[in-house]
XYZ file of N, CA and C in Angstrom:
258
model
N 99.978 99.623 113.021
C 99.941 100.160 111.700
C 100.764 99.772 110.860
N 100.609 99.530 109.157
C 101.704 98.857 108.302
C 101.475 100.440 107.538
N 102.582 101.149 106.786
C 103.077 101.707 106.324
C 104.122 100.866 104.912
N 103.547 101.644 103.950
C 104.265 100.793 102.805
C 105.226 102.506 101.604
N 106.091 102.112 101.189
C 106.775 103.358 100.222
C 107.210 102.943 99.249
N 107.037 103.264 97.823
C 107.597 103.609 96.783
C 107.744 104.834 96.196
N 108.554 104.171 94.902
C 109.540 105.295 94.415
C 110.009 104.854 92.941
N 109.947 106.374 91.937
C 110.380 106.000 90.723
C 111.252 107.226 90.637
N 112.922 106.922 90.238
C 113.458 107.814 89.856
C 113.857 108.088 88.410
N 114.367 109.113 88.293
C 115.155 109.398 86.928
C 115.002 109.137 85.850
N 113.100 109.824 86.201
C 112.314 110.252 84.909
C 111.683 108.596 85.073
N 111.412 107.857 85.633
C 110.700 106.396 85.990
C 111.574 105.047 85.577
N 112.628 105.566 84.837
C 113.461 104.691 84.292
C 113.757 103.358 85.281
N 114.093 104.399 86.852
C 114.549 103.536 87.883
C 113.206 102.548 89.173
N 112.789 101.847 89.536
C 111.680 101.810 89.875
C 112.041 100.261 91.052
N 111.211 100.025 91.969
C 111.332 98.959 92.324
C 110.129 97.791 92.011
N 110.497 96.427 92.677
C 109.080 95.432 92.077
C 108.137 95.532 92.906
N 108.454 95.510 94.291
C 107.385 95.344 95.705
C 107.785 96.941 96.287
N 106.701 97.453 96.935
C 106.851 98.493 97.693
C 107.513 97.985 99.503
N 108.781 99.384 99.599
C 108.986 98.851 101.090
C 107.733 98.681 102.239
N 107.813 98.149 103.497
C 106.880 97.742 104.280
C 107.566 98.399 105.792
N 106.886 99.302 106.419
C 107.548 99.644 107.730
C 106.294 99.159 108.921
N 106.474 99.678 109.945
C 105.943 100.092 110.967
C 105.545 101.273 111.523
N 106.455 101.954 111.124
C 106.535 103.655 112.153
C 106.910 104.519 110.784
N 105.738 104.955 110.389
C 105.132 106.230 109.803
C 106.767 107.281 109.520
N 106.843 107.717 110.543
C 108.160 108.873 110.115
C 109.113 108.031 109.532
N 109.530 107.125 109.889
C 110.270 106.030 109.327
C 110.711 105.646 107.760
N 109.330 105.195 108.264
C 108.923 105.122 106.734
C 109.179 106.387 105.675
N 108.635 107.861 105.856
C 108.645 109.014 105.295
C 110.311 108.876 105.022
N 111.580 109.250 106.136
C 112.833 109.233 106.119
C 113.485 108.577 104.817
N 112.979 107.080 105.355
C 114.072 105.836 104.531
C 113.833 106.600 102.703
N 112.550 106.582 102.648
C 112.236 106.554 101.530
C 112.733 108.013 100.379
N 113.030 108.485 101.016
C 113.411 109.801 100.232
C 114.768 110.069 100.417
N 115.083 109.138 101.267
C 117.130 109.175 101.345
C 117.218 108.343 100.373
N 116.238 107.018 100.193
C 116.687 106.289 99.286
C 116.443 107.102 97.775
N 115.146 107.988 97.382
C 115.434 108.201 96.263
C 116.544 109.728 96.175
N 116.621 110.210 97.124
C 118.333 110.959 97.228
C 119.530 110.442 96.393
N 119.522 109.511 97.354
C 120.672 108.472 96.652
C 120.734 107.715 95.308
N 119.227 107.534 94.815
C 119.080 106.964 93.441
C 118.966 108.147 92.086
N 118.483 109.556 92.758
C 118.490 110.806 91.577
C 119.857 110.996 91.109
N 119.718 111.003 89.543
C 120.642 111.956 89.095
C 120.331 113.531 88.780
N 121.723 113.734 89.526
C 121.009 115.792 88.822
C 121.180 115.878 87.844
N 120.544 115.745 86.834
C 121.070 116.122 85.397
C 119.450 117.076 85.223
N 119.903 117.100 83.950
C 118.573 118.493 83.357
C 117.567 117.377 83.286
N 116.579 118.276 83.500
C 115.052 117.697 83.370
C 114.689 116.236 84.291
N 114.960 115.732 84.769
C 115.481 114.728 85.439
C 114.598 114.991 86.788
N 113.506 114.114 87.157
C 112.962 113.677 88.133
C 112.548 112.803 88.920
N 112.874 112.688 89.899
C 112.110 111.329 90.759
C 110.753 111.281 91.742
N 110.058 110.409 92.190
C 108.927 110.649 92.492
C 109.349 109.592 93.441
N 108.530 109.631 95.480
C 107.966 109.132 96.252
C 106.376 109.299 96.801
N 106.122 108.097 97.145
C 105.081 107.980 98.014
C 105.008 107.391 99.164
N 104.127 107.642 99.801
C 104.222 106.860 101.167
C 102.746 106.911 101.667
N 102.247 105.506 101.703
C 100.859 105.476 102.198
C 100.341 104.088 103.398
N 99.515 104.518 103.718
C 99.094 103.164 104.907
C 98.096 102.180 104.549
N 97.825 101.173 105.841
C 97.876 99.912 105.413
C 96.172 99.632 104.644
N 95.630 101.065 105.689
C 94.166 101.895 104.251
C 94.502 101.873 103.513
N 95.230 102.351 102.561
C 95.621 102.687 101.237
C 95.247 104.269 101.541
N 95.381 105.122 102.271
C 95.566 106.520 102.640
C 97.021 107.039 101.859
N 97.122 107.502 100.940
C 98.559 108.154 100.719
C 98.755 109.895 102.117
N 99.972 109.304 102.158
C 100.047 109.866 103.377
C 101.333 111.108 103.434
N 102.263 110.662 102.040
C 103.638 111.630 102.180
C 103.714 111.140 100.110
N 103.838 112.332 100.144
C 104.103 112.374 98.736
C 104.817 113.804 97.512
N 105.816 113.584 96.820
C 106.938 114.678 96.507
C 107.853 113.719 95.425
N 108.328 114.666 95.004
C 108.801 114.477 94.029
C 110.816 115.390 94.677
N 112.123 115.025 93.557
C 113.144 115.589 93.663
C 113.474 116.159 92.102
N 113.661 117.387 92.074
C 114.198 117.791 90.622
C 115.816 118.034 90.198
N 115.616 118.472 89.067
C 117.405 118.058 88.888
C 117.895 118.986 89.311
N 117.527 119.964 89.928
C 118.193 121.054 90.793
C 119.184 120.387 92.312
N 117.745 119.038 92.691
C 117.883 118.830 94.126
C 116.600 119.556 94.916
N 115.762 119.968 94.201
C 114.790 120.782 95.223
C 113.672 119.511 95.454
N 113.236 119.400 96.167
C 112.140 118.640 96.897
C 110.919 119.373 97.047
N 110.348 118.370 96.545
C 108.351 119.323 96.523
C 107.383 118.730 96.838
N 106.398 118.914 97.838
C 105.131 118.178 97.905
C 104.269 118.278 97.367
N 103.909 117.223 97.044
C 102.561 116.826 96.291
C 101.344 117.107 96.854
N 100.939 117.603 97.213
C 99.938 118.419 98.470
C 98.525 117.853 97.679
N 98.384 117.163 96.196
C 96.996 117.290 95.849
C 96.691 115.817 96.406
N 97.940 114.996 96.447
C 97.793 113.406 96.682
C 97.419 113.074 97.836
N 98.303 113.632 98.474
C 98.244 113.321 100.531
C 96.781 113.450 100.582
N 96.475 112.049 101.454
C 95.234 112.107 102.318
C 93.957 111.160 101.021
N 94.263 110.828 99.877
C 93.345 110.386 98.856
C 93.876 108.653 98.458
N 93.164 108.194 97.943
C 93.520 106.708 98.391
C 94.505 106.415 97.141
N 95.534 105.157 97.836
C 96.323 104.920 96.509
C 95.541 104.637 95.612
N 94.695 103.477 95.473
C 94.859 103.494 93.569
C 93.873 104.746 93.100
N 93.654 105.535 93.582
C 93.117 106.482 92.479
C 94.444 107.231 91.818
N 95.331 107.138 92.356
C 96.463 107.446 91.879
C 97.531 106.564 90.978
N 97.051 105.516 90.733
C 97.781 104.741 90.092
C 97.410 104.791 88.567
């Protein structure tokens, strides 16, 4: 199965044009969180978001990092269809 990962950083000012593609779910989640951490500026009121979904369009990981560097998981999106959250 294929997995796709996407992110927006710095309140949406940093994005990618096409999602990253993976063949391993754990690698996809680990890599996108690492990329987001590297792109994220730690400044007041800033946040960056990531999302990982499978080839069937089901979201398997979603969350964000805030201005203090704390990670949060968006439980409401996990298990839903990617098209419902765009």
